[in-house]
Short mmCIF file of C-alpha atoms in Angstrom, two decimals:
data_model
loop_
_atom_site.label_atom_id
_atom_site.label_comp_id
_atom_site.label_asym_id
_atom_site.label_seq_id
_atom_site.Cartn_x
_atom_site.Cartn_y
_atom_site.Cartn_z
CA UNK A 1 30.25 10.76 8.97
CA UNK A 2 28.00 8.53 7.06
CA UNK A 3 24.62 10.21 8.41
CA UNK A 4 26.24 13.41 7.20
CA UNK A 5 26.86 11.83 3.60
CA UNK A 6 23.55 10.34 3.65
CA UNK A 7 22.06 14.13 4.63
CA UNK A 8 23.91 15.62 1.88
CA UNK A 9 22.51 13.13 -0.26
CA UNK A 10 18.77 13.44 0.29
CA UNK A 11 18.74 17.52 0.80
CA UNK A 12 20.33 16.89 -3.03
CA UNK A 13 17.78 14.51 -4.01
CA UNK A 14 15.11 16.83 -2.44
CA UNK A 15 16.29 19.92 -4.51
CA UNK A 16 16.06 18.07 -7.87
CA UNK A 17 12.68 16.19 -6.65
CA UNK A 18 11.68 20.00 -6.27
CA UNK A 19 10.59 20.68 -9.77
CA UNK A 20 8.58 17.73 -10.45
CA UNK A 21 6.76 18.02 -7.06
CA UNK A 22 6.12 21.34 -7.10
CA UNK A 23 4.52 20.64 -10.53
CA UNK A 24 2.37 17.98 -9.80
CA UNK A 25 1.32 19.84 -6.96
CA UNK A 26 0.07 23.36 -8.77
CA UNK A 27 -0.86 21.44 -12.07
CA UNK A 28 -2.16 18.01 -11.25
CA UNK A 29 -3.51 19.46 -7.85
CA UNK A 30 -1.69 15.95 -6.51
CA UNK A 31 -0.22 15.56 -2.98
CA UNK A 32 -2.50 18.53 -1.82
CA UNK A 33 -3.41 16.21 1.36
CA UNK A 34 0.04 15.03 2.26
CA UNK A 35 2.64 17.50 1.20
CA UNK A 36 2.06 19.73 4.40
CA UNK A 37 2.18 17.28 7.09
CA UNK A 38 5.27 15.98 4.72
CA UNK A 39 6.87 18.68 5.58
CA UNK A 40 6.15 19.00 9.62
CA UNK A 41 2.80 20.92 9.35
CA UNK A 42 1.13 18.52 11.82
CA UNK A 43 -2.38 19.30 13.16
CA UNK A 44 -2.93 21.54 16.41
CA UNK A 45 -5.30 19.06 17.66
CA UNK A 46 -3.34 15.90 17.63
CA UNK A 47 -2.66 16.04 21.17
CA UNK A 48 -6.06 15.44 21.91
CA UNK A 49 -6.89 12.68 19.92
CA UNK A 50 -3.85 11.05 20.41
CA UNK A 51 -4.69 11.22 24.14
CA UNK A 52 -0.89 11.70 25.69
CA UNK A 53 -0.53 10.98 29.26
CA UNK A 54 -2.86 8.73 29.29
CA UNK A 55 -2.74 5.31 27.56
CA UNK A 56 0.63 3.50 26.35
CA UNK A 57 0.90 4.79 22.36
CA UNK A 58 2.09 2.79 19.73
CA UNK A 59 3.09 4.52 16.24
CA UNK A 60 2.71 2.12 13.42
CA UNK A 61 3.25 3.35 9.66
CA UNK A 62 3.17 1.82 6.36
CA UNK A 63 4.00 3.72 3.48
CA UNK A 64 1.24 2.52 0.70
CA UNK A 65 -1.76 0.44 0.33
CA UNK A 66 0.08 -2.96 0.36
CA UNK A 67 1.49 -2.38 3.71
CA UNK A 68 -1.68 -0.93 5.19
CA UNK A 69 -3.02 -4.06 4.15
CA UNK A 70 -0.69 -6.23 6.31
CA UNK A 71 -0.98 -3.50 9.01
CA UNK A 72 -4.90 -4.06 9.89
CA UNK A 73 -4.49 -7.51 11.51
CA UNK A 74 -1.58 -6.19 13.43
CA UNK A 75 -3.58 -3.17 15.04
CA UNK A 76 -5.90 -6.00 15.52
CA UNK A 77 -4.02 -8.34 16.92
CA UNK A 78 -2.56 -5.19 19.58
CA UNK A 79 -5.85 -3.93 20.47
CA UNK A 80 -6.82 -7.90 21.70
CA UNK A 81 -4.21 -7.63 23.68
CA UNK A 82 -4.30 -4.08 25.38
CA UNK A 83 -7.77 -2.50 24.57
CA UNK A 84 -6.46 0.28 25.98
CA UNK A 85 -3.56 1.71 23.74
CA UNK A 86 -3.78 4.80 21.85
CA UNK A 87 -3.00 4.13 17.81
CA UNK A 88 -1.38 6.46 15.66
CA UNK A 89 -0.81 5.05 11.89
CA UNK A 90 0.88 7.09 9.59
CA UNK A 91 1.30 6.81 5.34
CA UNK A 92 3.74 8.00 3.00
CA UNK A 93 1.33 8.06 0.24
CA UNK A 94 -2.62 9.67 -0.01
CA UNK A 95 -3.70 6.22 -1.35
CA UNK A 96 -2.26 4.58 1.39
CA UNK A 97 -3.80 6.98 3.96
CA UNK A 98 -7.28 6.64 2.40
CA UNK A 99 -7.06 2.74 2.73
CA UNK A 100 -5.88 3.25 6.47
CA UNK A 101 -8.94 5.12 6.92
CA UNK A 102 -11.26 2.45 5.63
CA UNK A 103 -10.42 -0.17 7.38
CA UNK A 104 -8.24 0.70 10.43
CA UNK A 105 -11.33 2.27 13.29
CA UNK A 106 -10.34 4.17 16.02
CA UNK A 107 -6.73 5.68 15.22
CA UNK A 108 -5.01 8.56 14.46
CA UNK A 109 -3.65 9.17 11.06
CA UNK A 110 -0.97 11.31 9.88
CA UNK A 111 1.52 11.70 6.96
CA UNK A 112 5.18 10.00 7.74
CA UNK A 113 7.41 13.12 7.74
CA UNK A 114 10.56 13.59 5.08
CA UNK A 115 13.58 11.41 6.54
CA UNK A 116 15.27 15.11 7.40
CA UNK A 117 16.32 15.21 10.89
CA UNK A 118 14.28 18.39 11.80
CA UNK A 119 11.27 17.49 10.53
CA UNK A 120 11.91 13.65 12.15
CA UNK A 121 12.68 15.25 15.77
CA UNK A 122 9.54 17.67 15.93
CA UNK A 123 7.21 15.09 14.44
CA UNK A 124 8.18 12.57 17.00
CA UNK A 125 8.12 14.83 20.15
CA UNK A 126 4.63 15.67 18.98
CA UNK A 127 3.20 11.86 18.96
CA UNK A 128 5.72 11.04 21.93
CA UNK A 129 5.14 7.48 20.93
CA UNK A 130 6.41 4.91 23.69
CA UNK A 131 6.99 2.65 20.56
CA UNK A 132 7.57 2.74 16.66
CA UNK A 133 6.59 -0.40 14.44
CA UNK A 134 7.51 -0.21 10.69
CA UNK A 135 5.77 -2.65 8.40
CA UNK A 136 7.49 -4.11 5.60
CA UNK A 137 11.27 -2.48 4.93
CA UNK A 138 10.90 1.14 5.54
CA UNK A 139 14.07 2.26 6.77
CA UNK A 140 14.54 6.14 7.44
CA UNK A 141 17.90 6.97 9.28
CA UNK A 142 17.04 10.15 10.36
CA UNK A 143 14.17 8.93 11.43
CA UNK A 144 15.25 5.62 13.65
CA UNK A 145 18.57 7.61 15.09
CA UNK A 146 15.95 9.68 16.84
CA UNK A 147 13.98 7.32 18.00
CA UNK A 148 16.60 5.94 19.54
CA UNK A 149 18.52 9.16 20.84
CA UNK A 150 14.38 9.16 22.90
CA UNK A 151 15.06 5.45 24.08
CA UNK A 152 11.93 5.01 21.54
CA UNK A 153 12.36 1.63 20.59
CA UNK A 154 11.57 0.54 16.71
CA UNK A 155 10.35 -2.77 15.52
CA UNK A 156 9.92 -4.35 12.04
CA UNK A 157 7.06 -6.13 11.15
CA UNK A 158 6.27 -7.92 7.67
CA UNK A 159 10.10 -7.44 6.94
CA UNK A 160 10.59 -8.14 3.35
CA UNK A 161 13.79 -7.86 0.91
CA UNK A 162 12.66 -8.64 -2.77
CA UNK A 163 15.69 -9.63 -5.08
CA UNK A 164 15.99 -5.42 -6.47
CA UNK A 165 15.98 -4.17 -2.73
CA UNK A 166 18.20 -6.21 -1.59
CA UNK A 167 20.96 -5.99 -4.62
CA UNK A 168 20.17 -2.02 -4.13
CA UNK A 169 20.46 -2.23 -0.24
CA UNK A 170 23.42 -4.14 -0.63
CA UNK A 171 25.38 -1.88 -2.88
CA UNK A 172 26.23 -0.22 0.78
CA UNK A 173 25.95 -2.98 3.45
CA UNK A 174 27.90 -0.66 5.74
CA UNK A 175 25.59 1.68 5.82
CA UNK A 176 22.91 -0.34 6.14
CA UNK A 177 24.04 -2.41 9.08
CA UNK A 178 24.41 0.67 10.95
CA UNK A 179 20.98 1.36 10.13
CA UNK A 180 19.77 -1.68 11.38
CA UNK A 181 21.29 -1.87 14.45
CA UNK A 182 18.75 0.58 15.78
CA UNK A 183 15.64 -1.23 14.89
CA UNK A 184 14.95 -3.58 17.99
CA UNK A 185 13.29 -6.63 16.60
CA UNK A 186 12.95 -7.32 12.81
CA UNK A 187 10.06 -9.81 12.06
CA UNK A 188 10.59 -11.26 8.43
CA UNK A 189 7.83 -12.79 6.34
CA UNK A 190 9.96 -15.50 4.98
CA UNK A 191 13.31 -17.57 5.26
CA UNK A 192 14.95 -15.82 1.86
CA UNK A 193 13.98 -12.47 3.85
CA UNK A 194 15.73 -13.67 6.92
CA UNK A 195 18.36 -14.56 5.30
CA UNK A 196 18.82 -11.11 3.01
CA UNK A 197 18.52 -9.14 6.29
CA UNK A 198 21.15 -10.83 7.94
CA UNK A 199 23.52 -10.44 4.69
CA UNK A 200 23.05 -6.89 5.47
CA UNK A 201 23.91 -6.97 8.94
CA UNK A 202 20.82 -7.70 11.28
CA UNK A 203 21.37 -9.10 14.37
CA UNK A 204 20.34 -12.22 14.45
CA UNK A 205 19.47 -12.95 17.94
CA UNK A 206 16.34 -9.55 17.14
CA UNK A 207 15.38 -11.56 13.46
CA UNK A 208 12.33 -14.02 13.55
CA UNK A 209 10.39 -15.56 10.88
CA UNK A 210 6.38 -14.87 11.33
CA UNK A 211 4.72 -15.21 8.31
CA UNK A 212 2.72 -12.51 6.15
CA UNK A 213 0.61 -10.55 7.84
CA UNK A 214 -1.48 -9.83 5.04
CA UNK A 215 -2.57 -12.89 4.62
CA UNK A 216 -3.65 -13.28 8.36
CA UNK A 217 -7.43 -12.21 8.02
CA UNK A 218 -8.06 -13.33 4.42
CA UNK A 219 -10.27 -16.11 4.86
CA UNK A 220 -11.77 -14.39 7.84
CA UNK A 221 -12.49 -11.26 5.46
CA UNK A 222 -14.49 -14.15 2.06
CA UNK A 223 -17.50 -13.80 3.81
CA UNK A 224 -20.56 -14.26 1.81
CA UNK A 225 -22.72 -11.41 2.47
CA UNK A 226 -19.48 -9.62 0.97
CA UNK A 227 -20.30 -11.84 -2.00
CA UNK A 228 -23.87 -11.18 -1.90
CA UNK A 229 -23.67 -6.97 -1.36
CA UNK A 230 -21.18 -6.99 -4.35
CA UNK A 231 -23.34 -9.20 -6.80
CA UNK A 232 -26.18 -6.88 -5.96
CA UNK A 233 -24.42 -3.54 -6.69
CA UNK A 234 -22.77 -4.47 -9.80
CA UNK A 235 -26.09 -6.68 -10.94
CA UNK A 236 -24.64 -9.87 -11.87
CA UNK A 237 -27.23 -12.75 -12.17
CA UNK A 238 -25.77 -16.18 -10.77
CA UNK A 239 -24.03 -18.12 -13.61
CA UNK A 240 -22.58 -15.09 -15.11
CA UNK A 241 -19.35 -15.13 -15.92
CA UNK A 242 -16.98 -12.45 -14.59
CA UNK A 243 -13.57 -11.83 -15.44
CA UNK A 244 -11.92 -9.77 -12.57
CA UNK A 245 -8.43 -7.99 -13.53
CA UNK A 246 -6.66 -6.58 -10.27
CA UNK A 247 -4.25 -4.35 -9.67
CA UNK A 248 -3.02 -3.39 -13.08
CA UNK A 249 -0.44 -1.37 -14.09
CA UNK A 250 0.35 0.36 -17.35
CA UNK A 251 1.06 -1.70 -19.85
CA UNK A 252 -0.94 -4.59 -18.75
CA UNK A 253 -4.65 -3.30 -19.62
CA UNK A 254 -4.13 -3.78 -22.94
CA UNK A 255 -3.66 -7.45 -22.77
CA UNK A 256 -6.33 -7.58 -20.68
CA UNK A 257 -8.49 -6.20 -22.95
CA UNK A 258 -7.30 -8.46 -25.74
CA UNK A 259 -7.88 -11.60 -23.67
CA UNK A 260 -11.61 -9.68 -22.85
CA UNK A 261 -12.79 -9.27 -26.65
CA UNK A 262 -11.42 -13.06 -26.98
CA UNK A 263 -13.32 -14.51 -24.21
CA UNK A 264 -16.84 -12.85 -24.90
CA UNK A 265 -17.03 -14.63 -28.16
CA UNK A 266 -17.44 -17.55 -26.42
CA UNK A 267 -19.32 -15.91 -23.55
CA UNK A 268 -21.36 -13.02 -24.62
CA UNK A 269 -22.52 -11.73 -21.58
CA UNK A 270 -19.42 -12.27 -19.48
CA UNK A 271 -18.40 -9.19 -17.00
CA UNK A 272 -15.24 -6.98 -17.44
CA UNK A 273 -14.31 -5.86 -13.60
CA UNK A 274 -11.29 -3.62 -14.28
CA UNK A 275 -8.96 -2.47 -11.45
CA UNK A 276 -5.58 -0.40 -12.30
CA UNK A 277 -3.60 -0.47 -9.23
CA UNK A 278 -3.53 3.41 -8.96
CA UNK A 279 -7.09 4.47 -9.43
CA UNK A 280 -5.94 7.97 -10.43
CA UNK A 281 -5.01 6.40 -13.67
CA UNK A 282 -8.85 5.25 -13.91
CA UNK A 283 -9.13 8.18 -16.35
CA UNK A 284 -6.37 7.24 -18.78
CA UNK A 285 -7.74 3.21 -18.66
CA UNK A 286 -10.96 4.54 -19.70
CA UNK A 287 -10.10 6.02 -22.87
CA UNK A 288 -8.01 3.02 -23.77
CA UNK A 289 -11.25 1.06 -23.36
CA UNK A 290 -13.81 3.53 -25.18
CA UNK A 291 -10.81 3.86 -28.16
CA UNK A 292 -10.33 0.53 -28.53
CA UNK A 293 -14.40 -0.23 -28.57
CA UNK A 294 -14.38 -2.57 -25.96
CA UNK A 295 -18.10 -1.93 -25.04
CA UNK A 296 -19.28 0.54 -22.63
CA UNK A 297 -18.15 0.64 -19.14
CA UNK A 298 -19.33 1.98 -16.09
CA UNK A 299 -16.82 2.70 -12.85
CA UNK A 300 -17.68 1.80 -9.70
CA UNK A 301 -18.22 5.51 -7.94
CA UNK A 302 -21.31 5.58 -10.38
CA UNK A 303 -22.91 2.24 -9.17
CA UNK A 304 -21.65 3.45 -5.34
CA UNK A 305 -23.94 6.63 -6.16
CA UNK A 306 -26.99 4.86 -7.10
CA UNK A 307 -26.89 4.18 -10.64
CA UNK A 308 -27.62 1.01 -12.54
CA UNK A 309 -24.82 -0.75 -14.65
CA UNK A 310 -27.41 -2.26 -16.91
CA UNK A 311 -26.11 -4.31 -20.53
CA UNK A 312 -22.18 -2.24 -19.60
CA UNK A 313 -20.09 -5.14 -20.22
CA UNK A 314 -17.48 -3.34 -18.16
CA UNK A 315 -16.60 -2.10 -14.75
CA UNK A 316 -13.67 0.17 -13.70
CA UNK A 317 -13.21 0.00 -10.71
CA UNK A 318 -11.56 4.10 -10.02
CA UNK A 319 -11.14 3.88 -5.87
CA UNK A 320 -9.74 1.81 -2.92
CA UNK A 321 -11.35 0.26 -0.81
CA UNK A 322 -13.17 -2.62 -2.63
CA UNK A 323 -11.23 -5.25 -4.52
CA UNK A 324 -11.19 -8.07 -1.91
CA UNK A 325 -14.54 -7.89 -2.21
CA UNK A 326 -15.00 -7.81 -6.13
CA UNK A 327 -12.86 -10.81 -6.08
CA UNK A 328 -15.61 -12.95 -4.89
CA UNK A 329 -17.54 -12.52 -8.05
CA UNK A 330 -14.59 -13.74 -10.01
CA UNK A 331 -14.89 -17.14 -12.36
CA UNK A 332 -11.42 -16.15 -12.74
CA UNK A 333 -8.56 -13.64 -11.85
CA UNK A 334 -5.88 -12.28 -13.27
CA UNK A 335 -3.32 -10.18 -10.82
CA UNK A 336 -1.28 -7.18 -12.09
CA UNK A 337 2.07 -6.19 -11.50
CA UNK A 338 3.07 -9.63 -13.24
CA UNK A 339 3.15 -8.71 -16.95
CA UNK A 340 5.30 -6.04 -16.32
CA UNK A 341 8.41 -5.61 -14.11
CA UNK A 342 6.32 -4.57 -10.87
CA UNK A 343 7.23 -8.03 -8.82
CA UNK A 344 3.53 -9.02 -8.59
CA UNK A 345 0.54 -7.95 -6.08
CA UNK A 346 -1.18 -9.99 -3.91
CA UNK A 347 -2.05 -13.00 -5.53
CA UNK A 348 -3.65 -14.58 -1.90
CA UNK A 349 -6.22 -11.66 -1.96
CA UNK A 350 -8.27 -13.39 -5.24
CA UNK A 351 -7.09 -17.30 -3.92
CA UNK A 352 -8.92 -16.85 -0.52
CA UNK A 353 -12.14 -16.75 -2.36
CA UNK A 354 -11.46 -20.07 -3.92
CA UNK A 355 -11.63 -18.49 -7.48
CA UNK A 356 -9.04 -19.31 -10.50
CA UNK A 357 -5.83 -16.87 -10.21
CA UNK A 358 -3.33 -16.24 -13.15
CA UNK A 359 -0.32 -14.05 -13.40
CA UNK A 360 2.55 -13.18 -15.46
CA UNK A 361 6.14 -13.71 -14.81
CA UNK A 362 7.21 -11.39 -12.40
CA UNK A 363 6.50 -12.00 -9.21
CA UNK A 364 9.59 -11.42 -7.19
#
């Protein structure tokens, strides 16, 4: 009865999402890549490449670019111990998929099919994974119910419950710890995670507390011929200052800004590296900067394709991919997500480079 409430539920959330998607996908041309495999269209060739009936396959996902992040060392960490599995990582989001690209070798990728138990079923006969690892708290009930109707079992890595999950997650606890009974193992990044998972019903005897796995290659990754190829491609003598802003969101460029024209008063020739946390918004922080007569800027595709950034005072940074690396150039940091009510990104990223980090208040 509750799967059948919870079915009723999304096929109405899915008819109202309808509009806007369908919008964004004819208009903005957005979630051209994903929408198909979304929706079960999975490619003819993944058989092959997937290489079924051979080697033990393990199907890892993580919705976005934070969890791909904490999903690298784990792949990692699996292929040091059985060189011979078959990897299959799947995204929710195009961002995320292009950052599973870049730094996960050797896998196959797909797009995590829409929790609806048709498109679950066929998606999961086709990969015929002999086990399904979720990083960070991506529950899908369609989704697990099948695994486990296939004796697939499902694990939880990176398990995290910020304060607004866990109040929303809570609201219906008894659905929930249905949910949960059907993941095997639940590994939580923290005590107050541990805690909020079993306050929703975990099992405690399948909850453990391993740490962030994001944080599990840092210093490994703050190498200096990182530092040296990114000083060269964004020219920056030694001595210069540079003021790295990562992983803004809207709203917080502005201050940013503010605190830029401030600080190059006192150091004329100090560097602007400007992330927003959703390069597709690189357009939209760009005319905030040219309207507001910052100075001119340059994004990083253009100094990827050759060109020079010159006297630019300012560098967007409009694709994945390369902010651990721009950190190193930092004399200082400041971390988005924090000014406004995002909870905070990863604030270890900028730290394992030994540079300066600030941030705002939220960082649930």
């Amino acid at each position: 009865m509750l799967m059948l409430v919870y079915n009723i539920l999304l096929l109405g959330a899915l008819c109202v999402a309808v509009p806007y998607y369908g919008m964004k996908y004819f208009i903005a041309r957005k979630y051209r890549k994903s929408l198909g495999q979304r929706l079960g269209r999975l490619p003819h060739n993944l058989e092959e490449s997937v290489g079924r009936g051979q080697a033990p396959r393990v199907w890892l996902h993580a919705v976005s670019v934070g969890e791909v992040t904490a999903l690298a060392p784990i792949v990692s960490a699996l292929r040091l111990r059985d060189p011979s599995l078959s990897i299959i990582v799947s995204t929710g989001t195009e961002t995320g998929q292009e950052m599973a690209r870049q730094i996960i070798s050797a896998a196959t990728f797909i797009y995590f099919p829409i929790d609806l138990p048709c498109l679950v079923g066929k998606a999961i006969d086709r990969m015929a994974p002999d086990l399904f690892v979720t990083v960070e708290t991506e529950l899908w009930p369609n989704f697990l119910r099948a695994c486990e109707k296939r004796r697939i079992p499902a694990v939880m890595v990176n398990g995290r419950l910020s304060p607004r999950s866990f109040r929303r997650y809570d609201r219906t606890r008894f659905f929930w710890k249905e949910v949960l009974s059907k993941v095997r193992f639940i590994g939580a990044i923290s005590d107050i995670d541990a805690k909020r998972f079993l306050a929703l019903g975990a099992d405690p005897a399948s909850l453990a507390v391993m740490g962030n796995a994001k944080y599990d290659s840092l210093a490994a990754a703050a190498a200096e011929e990182v530092r040296r190829s990114m000083r060269n491609l964004l020219s920056v003598p030694p001595g210069t200052q540079v003021f790295v802003a990562g992983s803004t969101h809207a709203g917080e460029e502005s201050a940013v800004l503010s605190v830029y024209r401030r600080l190059r008063k006192e150091y004329p020739d100090c560097l602007l590296v400007l992330a927003p946390r959703h390069p597709d918004r690189a357009g939209e922080v760009r005319t905030l900067i040219e309207q507001e007569n910052h100075g001119d800027v340059i994004a990083l595709s253009e100094l990827m394709a050759g060109r020079r950034r010159e006297e630019r005072p300012i560098v967007l940074v409009d694709f994945i991919g390369r902010l651990h690396g721009l950190y190193s150039l930092a004399t200082v940091v400041f971390c988005g997500g924090s000014l406004v009510k995002r909870g905070g990104q990863n604030i270890l990223e900028p730290a394992s480079w030994g540079t300066i980090v600030l941030y705002g208040p939220f960082m649930d």
